[in-house]
Coordinates of C-alpha atoms in Angstrom, one line a residue:
Chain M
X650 CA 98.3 68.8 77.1
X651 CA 98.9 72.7 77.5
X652 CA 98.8 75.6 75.5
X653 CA 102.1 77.0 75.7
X654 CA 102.8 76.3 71.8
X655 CA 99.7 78.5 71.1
X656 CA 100.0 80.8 67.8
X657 CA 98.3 84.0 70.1
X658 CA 99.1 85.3 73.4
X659 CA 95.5 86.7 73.5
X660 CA 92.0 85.3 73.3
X661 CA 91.1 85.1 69.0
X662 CA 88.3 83.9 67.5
X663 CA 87.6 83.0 64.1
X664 CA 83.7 81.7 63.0
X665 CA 83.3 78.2 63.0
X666 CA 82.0 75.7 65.2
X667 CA 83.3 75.7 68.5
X668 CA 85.6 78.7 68.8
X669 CA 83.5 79.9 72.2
X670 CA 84.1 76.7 73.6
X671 CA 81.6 73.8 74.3
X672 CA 78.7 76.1 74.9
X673 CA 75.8 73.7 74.4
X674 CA 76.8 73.0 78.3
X675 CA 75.1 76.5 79.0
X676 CA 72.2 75.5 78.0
X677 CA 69.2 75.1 80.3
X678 CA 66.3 74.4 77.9
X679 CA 66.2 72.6 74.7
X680 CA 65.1 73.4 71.6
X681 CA 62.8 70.0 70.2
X682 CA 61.5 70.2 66.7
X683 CA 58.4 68.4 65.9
X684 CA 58.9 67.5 62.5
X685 CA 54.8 67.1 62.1
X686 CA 54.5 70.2 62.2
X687 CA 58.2 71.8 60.2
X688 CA 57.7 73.2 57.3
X689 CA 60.7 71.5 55.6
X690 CA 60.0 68.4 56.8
X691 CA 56.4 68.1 55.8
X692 CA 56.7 69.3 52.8
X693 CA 59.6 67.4 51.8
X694 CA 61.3 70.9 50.2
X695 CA 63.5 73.7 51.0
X696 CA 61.0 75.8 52.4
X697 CA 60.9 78.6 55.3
X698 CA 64.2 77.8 57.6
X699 CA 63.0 81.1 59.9
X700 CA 65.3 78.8 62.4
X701 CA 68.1 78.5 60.6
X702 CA 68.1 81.6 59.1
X703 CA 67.5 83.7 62.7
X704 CA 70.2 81.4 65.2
X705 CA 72.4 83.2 66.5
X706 CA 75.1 80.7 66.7
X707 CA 74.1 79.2 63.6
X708 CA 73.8 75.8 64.6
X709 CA 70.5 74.8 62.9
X710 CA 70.9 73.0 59.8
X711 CA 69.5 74.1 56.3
X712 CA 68.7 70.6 55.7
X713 CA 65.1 68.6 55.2
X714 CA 64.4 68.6 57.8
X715 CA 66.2 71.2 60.0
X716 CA 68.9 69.4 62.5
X717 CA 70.3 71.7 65.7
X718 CA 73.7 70.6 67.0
X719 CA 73.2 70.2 70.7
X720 CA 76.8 70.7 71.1
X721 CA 76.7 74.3 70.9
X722 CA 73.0 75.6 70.6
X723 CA 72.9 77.9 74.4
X724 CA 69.1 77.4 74.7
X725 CA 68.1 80.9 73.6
X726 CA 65.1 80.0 71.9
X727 CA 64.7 82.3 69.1
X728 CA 64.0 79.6 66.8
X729 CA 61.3 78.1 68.9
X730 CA 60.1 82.2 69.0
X731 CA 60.4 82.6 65.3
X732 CA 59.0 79.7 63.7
X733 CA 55.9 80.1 62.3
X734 CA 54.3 77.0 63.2
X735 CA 55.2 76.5 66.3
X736 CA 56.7 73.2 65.8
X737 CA 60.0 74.1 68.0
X738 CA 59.1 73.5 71.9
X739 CA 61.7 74.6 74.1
X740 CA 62.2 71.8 76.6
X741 CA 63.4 71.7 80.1
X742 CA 66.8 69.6 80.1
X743 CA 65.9 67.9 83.2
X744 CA 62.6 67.4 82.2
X745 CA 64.3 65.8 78.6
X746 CA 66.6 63.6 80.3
X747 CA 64.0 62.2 82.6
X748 CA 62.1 61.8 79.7
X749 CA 65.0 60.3 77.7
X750 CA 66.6 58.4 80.3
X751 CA 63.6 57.2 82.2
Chain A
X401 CA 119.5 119.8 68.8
X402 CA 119.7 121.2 71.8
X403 CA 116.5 123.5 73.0
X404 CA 115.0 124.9 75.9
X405 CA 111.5 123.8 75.9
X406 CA 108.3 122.5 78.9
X407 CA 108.6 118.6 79.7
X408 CA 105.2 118.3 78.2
X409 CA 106.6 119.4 74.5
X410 CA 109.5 117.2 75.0
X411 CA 107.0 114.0 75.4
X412 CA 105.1 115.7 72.1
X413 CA 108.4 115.9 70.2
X414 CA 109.2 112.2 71.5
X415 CA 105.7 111.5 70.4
X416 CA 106.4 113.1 66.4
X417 CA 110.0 111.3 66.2
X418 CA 108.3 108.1 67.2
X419 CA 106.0 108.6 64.1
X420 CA 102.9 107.8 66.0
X421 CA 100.1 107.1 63.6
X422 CA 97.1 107.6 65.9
X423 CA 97.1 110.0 68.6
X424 CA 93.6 110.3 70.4
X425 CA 93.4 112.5 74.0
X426 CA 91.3 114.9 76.4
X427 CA 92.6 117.3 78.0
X428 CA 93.3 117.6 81.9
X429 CA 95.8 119.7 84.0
X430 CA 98.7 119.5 83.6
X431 CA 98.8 117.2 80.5
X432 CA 96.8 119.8 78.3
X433 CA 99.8 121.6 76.8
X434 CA 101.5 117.9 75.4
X435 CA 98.3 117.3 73.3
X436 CA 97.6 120.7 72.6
X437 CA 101.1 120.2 71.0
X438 CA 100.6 117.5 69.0
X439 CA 97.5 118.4 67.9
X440 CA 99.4 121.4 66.3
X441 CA 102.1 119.6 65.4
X442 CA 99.5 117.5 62.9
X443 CA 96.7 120.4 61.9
X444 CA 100.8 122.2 60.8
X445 CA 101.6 119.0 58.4
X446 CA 104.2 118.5 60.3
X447 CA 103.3 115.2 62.0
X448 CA 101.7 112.6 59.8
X449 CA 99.3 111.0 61.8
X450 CA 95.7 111.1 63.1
X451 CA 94.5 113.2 65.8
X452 CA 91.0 111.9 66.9
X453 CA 89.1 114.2 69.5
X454 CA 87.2 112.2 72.3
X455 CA 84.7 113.2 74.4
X456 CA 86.4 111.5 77.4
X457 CA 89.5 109.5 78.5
X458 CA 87.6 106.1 78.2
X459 CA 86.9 107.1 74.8
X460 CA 90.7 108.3 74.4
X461 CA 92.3 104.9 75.1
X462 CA 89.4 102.6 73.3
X463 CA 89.9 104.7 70.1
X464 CA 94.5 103.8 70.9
X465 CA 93.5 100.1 71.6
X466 CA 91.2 100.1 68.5
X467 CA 93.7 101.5 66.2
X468 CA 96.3 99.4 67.6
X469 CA 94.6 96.3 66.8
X470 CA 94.5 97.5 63.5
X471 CA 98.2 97.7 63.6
X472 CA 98.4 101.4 64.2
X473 CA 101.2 103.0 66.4
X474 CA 98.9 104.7 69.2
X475 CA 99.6 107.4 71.9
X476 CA 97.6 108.8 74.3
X477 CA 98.3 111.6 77.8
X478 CA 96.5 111.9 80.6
X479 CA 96.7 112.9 84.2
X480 CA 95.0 112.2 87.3
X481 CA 91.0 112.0 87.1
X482 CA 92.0 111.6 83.3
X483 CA 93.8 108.2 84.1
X484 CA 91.2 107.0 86.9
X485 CA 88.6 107.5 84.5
X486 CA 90.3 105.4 81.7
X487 CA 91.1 102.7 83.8
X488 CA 88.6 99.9 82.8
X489 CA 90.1 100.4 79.6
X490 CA 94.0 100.9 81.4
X491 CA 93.2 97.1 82.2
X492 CA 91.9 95.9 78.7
X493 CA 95.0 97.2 76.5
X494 CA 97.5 95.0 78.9
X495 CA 95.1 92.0 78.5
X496 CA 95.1 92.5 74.9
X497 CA 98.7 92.6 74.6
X498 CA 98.9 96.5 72.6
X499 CA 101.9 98.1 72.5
X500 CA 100.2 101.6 73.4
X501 CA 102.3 104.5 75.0
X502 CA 100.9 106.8 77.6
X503 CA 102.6 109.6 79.4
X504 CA 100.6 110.7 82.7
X505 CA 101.2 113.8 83.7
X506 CA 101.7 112.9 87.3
X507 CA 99.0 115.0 89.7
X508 CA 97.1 114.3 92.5
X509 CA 93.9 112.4 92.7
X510 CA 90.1 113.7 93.9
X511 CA 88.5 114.5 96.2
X512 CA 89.6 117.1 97.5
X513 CA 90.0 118.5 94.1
X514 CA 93.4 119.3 93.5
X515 CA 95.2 120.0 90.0
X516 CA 99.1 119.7 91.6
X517 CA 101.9 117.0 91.9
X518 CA 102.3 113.6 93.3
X519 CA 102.3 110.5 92.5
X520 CA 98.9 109.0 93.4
X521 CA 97.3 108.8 90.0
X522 CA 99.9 106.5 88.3
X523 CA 100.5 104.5 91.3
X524 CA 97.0 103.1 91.9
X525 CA 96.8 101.7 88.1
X526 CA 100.1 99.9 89.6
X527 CA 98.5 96.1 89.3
X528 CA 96.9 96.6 85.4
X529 CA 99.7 94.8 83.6
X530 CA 101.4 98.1 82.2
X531 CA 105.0 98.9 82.2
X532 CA 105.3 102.2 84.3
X533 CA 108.9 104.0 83.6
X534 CA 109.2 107.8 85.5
X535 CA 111.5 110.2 84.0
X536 CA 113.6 112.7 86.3
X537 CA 114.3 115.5 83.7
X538 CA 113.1 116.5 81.2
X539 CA 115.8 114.7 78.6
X540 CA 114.6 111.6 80.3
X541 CA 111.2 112.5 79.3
X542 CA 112.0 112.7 75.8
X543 CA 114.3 109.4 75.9
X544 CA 112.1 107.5 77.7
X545 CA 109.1 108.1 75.4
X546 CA 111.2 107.1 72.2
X547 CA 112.0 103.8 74.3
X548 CA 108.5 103.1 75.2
X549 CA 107.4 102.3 72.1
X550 CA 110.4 100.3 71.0
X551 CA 109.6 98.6 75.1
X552 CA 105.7 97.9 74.0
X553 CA 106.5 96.8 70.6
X554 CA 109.1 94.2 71.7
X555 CA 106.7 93.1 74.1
X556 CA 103.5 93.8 73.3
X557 CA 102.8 95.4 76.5
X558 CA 101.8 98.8 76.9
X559 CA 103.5 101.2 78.5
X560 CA 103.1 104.3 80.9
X561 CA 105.7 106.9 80.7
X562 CA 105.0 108.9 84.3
X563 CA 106.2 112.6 84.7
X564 CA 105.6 115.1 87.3
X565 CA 103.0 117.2 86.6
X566 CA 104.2 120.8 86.7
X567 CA 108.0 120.3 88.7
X568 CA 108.5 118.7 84.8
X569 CA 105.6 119.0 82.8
X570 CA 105.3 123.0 82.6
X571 CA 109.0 123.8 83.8
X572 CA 111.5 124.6 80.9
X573 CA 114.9 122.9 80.9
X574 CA 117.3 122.1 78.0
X575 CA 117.0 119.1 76.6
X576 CA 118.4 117.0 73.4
X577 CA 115.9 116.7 70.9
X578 CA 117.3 113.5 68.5
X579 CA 117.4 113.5 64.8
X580 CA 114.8 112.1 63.2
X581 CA 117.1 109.3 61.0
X582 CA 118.8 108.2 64.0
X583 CA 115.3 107.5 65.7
X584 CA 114.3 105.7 62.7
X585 CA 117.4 103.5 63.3
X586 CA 116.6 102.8 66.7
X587 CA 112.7 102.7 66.2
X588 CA 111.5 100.5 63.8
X589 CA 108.1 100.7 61.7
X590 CA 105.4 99.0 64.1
X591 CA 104.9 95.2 62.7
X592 CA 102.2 94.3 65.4
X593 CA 102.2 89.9 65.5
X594 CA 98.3 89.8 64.6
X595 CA 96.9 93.1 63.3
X596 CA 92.7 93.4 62.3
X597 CA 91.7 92.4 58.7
X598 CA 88.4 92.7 57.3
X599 CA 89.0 89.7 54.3
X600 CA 90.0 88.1 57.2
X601 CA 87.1 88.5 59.7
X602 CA 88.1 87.7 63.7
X603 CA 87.2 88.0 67.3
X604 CA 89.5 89.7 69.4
X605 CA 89.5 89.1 73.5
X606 CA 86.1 87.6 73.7
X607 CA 84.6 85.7 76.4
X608 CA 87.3 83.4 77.0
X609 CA 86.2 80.4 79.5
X610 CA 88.0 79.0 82.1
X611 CA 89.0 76.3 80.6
X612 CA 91.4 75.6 77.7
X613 CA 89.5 74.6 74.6
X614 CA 89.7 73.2 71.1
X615 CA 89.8 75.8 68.3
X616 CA 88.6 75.8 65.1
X617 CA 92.0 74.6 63.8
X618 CA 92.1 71.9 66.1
X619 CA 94.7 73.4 68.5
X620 CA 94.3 73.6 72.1
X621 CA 93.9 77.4 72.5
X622 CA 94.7 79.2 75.9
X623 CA 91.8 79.9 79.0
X624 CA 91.8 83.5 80.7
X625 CA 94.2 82.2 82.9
X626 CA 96.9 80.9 80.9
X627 CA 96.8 84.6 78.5
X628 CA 96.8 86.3 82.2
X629 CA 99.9 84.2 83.3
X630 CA 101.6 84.8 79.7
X631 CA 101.6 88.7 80.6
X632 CA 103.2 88.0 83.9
X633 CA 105.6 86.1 82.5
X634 CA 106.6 88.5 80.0
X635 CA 105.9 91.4 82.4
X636 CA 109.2 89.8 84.6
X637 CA 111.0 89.0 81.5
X638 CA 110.5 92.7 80.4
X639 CA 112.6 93.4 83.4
X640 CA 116.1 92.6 81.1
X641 CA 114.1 93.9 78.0
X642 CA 114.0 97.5 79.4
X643 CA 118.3 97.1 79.8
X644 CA 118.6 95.4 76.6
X645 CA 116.6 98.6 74.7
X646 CA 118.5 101.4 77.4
X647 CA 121.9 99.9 75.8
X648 CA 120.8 99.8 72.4
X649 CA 119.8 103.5 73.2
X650 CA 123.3 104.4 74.3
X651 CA 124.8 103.2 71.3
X652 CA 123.2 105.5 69.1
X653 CA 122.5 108.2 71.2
X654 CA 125.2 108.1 74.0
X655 CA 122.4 108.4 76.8
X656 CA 121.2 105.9 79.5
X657 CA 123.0 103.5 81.4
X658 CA 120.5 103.2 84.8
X659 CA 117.1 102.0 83.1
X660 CA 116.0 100.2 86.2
X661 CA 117.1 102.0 89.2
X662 CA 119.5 104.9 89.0
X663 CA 122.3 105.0 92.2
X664 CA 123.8 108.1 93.2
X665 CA 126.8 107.7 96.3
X666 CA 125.6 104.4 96.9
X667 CA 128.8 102.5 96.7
X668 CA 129.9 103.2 100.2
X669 CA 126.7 104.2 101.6
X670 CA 125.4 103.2 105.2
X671 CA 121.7 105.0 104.6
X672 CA 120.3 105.1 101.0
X673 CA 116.9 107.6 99.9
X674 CA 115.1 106.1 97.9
X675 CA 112.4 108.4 95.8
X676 CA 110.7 108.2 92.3
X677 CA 110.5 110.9 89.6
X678 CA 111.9 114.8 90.1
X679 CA 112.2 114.0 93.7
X680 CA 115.2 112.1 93.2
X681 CA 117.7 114.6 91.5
X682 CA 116.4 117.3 94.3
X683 CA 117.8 114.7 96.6
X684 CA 120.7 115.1 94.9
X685 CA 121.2 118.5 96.4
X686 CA 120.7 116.9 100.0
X687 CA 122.3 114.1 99.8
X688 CA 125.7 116.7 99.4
X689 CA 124.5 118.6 102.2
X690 CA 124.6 115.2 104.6
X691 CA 127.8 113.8 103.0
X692 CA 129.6 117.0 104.1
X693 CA 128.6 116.7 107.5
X694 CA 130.5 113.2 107.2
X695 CA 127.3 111.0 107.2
X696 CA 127.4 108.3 104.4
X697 CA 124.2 108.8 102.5
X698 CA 123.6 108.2 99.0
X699 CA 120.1 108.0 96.5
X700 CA 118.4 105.2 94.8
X701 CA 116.3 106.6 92.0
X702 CA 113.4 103.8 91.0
X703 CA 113.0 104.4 87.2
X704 CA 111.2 101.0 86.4
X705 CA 108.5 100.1 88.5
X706 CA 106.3 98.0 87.1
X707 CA 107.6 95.5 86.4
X708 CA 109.0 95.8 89.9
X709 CA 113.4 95.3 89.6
X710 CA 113.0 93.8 92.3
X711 CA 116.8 91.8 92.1
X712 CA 118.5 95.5 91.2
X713 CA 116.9 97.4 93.6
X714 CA 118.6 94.7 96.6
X715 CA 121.5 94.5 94.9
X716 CA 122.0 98.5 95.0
X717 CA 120.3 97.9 99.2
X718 CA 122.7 95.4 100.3
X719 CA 125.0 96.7 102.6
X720 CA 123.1 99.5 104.2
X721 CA 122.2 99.9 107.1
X722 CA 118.9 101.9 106.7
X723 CA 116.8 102.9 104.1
X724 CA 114.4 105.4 103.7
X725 CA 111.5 105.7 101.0
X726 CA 110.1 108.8 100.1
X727 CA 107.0 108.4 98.1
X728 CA 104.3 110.9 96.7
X729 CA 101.6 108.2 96.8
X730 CA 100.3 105.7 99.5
X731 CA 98.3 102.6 99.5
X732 CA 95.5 104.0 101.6
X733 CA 95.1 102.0 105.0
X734 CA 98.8 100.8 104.8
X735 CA 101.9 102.6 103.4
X736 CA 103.8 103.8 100.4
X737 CA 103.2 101.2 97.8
X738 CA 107.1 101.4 96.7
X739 CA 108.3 101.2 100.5
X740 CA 105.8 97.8 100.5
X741 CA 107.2 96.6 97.1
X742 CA 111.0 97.5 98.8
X743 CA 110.3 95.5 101.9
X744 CA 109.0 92.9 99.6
X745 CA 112.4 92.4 97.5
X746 CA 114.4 92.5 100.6
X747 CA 112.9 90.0 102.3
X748 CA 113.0 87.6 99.2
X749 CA 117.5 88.6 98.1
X750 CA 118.9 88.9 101.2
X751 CA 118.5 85.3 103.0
X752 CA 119.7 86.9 106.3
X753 CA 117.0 88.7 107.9
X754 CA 120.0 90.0 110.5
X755 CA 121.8 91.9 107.5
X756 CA 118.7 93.7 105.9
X757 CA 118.6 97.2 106.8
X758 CA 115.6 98.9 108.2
X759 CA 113.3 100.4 106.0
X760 CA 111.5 103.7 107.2
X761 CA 108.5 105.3 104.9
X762 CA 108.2 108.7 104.5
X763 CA 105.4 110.7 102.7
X764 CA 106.1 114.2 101.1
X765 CA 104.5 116.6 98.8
X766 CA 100.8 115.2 98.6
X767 CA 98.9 116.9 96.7
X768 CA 101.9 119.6 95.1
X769 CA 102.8 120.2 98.9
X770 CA 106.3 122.3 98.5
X771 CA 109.0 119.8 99.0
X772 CA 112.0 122.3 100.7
X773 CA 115.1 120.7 100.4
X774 CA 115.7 122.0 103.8
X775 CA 112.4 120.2 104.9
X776 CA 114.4 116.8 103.8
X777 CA 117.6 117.3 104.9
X778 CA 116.3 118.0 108.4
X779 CA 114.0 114.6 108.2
X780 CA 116.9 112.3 106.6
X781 CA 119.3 114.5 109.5
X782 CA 116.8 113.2 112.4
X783 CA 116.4 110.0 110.2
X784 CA 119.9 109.0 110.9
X785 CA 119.6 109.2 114.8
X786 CA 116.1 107.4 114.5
X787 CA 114.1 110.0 115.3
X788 CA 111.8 111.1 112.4
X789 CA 108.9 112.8 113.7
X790 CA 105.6 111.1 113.2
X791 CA 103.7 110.3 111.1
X792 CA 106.7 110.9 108.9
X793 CA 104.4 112.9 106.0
X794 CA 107.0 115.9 105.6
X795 CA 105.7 119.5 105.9
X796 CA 102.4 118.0 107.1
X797 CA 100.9 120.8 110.0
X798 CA 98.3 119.4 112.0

């Protein structure tokens, strides 16, 4: 399928999910919540959300607990440098898969 | 009205009938005087429109690509270092598709320093994706900057309206200036496809991947290289824009009729000149000379060359047996960049190699170098028995 029915002859952006492309394929480390030590999740109320309130790319979730779509989160790692109880480890994606797959 | 004015105030007064909204400049040698005008022409109330003050000609060509986003109708004039110095910024208003229009004040490029005429400066921004027209006179100067905007508009290409810098740009010669309701009639208010809209927050030429991808509508939305092959596409198709616009010109104004390449005895000639700019009316004057002495010469003026007519300038070629390019630029290491692109349209419209004439490059006025039309006439005279001195750069004295 190409794009020569495209409405712009240019490169246009609107916000919303995806408009940069699939760019959770940049990523080289993962962002892993433990939900032991999440705010949100412990408490079982809308509390904090310093990760979802400082992504970038706004893929973290103001939800209990806090969900990041892997789809697009780069791997930039502010959330695991912003949240207050360290409960975001930014993990190695060979070192996940290994993990995961093995 | 006809008035006796600089070619620099006939690309202002181009510039005020085109009822540019934006005009942002710098000034260099020998553009100065064209935004000097305007900018007097708008401090006077006489032009409605903004005149933003840069501190640089980068600065002067974001502030044109960032009103034209907006949906502004944009100018901007530079020359020489000016242009070189813009040229990131040359490339990013063709990729973005803005109908800007620049004159360049054609001069030569540093180092040495040098604040004269050729063709150098224009020429090396040759493979940026803008339309380049050069105007002969200083009518065509006028003319052609009315038609550039009308050109960018209808294709959402910018534009580059070249001019000799001082042989045009600080000469004075009588010139039509057109009325103002019959520009209106050929120029339309700028309706740019997509214009900037804060309730209506986008991102304009960011990082766009290699790939096609999925939008946020769902529709399968272009990679860099399919918006870099749309502005080739329509750079060629511009080709038959640029004669569709010159005849709607004619019709109202009763000028034009040679928007891609302008012939001058070339119906029974056996040895064309070929030359871009003020160069080729002064071969004009030779040409005569030669044609009185019985040898069948004529001129092929390039007015469009980017995009490159490739098809008219054969068609004008075939038939001859010798051509001879005189350029006022050069693709360092090589030759003149128009003899190259010449060659180049040769070879691909006339299928019988035996039958295409010879092409011989010539160099003149580097630098504001005094082109004597005696100088050419002797070259083009010793041209005709093949025996141009080398390195064929006329007047050079080494």
């Amino acid at each position: 399928m190409g794009t020569r029915g495209y409405r712009y002859k240019t490169s246009h952006s609107l916000p919303g999910p995806g408009d940069g492309g699939n760019t959770g394929s940049w990523r080289v480390q993962r962002p892993v919540i433990d939900l032991t030590r999440c705010t949100p999740a412990k408490r079982g109320a809308e509390a904090c959300f310093a990760c979802w309130l400082y992504c970038p790319d706004v893929v973290v979730s103001r939800t209990i607990p806090p969900e990041i779509d892997y789809k697009y989160c780069k791997g930039c790692g502010i959330c695991a440098e912003e949240c207050p109880t360290k409960a975001i480890a930014m993990v190695d994606e060979s070192v996940y898969h290994e993990h995961v797959e093995g | 009205m006809h008035i006796i004015e600089t070619g620099n105030v006939a690309a202002a007064l181009g510039v005020k009938l085109a009822g540019v909204q934006v005009v942002a400049a710098y000034p260099i040698t020998p553009q100065t005087p064209l935004t000097e005008k305007l900018s007097e022409l708008i401090e006077a109330g006489e032009m409605d429109a903004r005149y933003v003050p840069v501190e640089s000609e980068h600065s002067a060509l974001a502030v044109c690509i960032g009103a034209s986003s907006a949906g502004a109708r944009s100018f901007t004039a530079t020359s020489a270092n000016g242009l070189l110095y813009m040229h990131e910024q040359v490339h990013w208003a063709a990729g973005a598709r803005l109908p800007i229009v620049m004159c360049v004040a054609n001069r030569a490029v540093g180092a040495p320093w040098n604040i004269w005429n050729d063709h150098q400066d224009s020429i090396s921004q040759r493979d940026t994706g803008w339309i380049q027209i050069y105007s002969c006179d200083h009518q065509q100067i006028i003319d052609d900057t009315l038609k550039a905007f009308r050109l960018a508009e209808t294709t959402s290409i910018p534009v580059m309206v070249c001019y000799d810098g001082y042989l045009l740009s600080h000469t004075y010669m009588p010139f039509e200036v057109p009325e103002q309701e019959k520009v209106e009639q050929f120029l339309p208010p700028f309706h740019p496809s997509y214009a900037l809209d804060p309730s209506s927050p986008a991102n304009l030429n960011t990082v766009t991947l290699p790939e096609i991808r999925t939008d946020v509508h769902g529709e399968m939305a272009h990679g860099y290289m399919e918006i870099r092959y749309l502005l080739q596409e329509d750079l060629r198709k511009a080709v038959q824009v640029v004669e569709e616009i010159d005849a709607a010109f004619q019709e109202i104004f009763g000028r034009g009729g040679a928007p891609l390449v302008e012939p001058y005895r070339c119906d029974d000639a056996e040895y064309v000149v070929v030359g871009m700019g003020s160069l080729t009316y002064q071969l004009w004057d030779v040409i005569e000379t030669l044609r009185t002495e019985g040898h069948k010469i004529g001129v092929l003026g390039v007015r469009l060359y980017r995009p490159f007519p490739d098809a008219a300038v054969a068609a004008a070629l075939r038939g001859a047996r010798g051509v001879f390019v005189m350029e006022k630029a050069l693709s360092y290491g090589y030759e003149g960049a128009l003899c190259s692109d010449l060659k180049s349209a040769l070879y691909d419209h006339i299928p019988d190699k035996s039958r295409a004439p010879f092409v011989k490059g010539l160099v003149a006025g580097i630098g504001g170098r005094e082109i004597r039309t005696a100088d050419l006439t002797d070259t083009l005279r010793s041209g005709l028995v093949g025996s141009i001195p080398e390195p064929g750069w006329i007047g050079i004295q080494l």
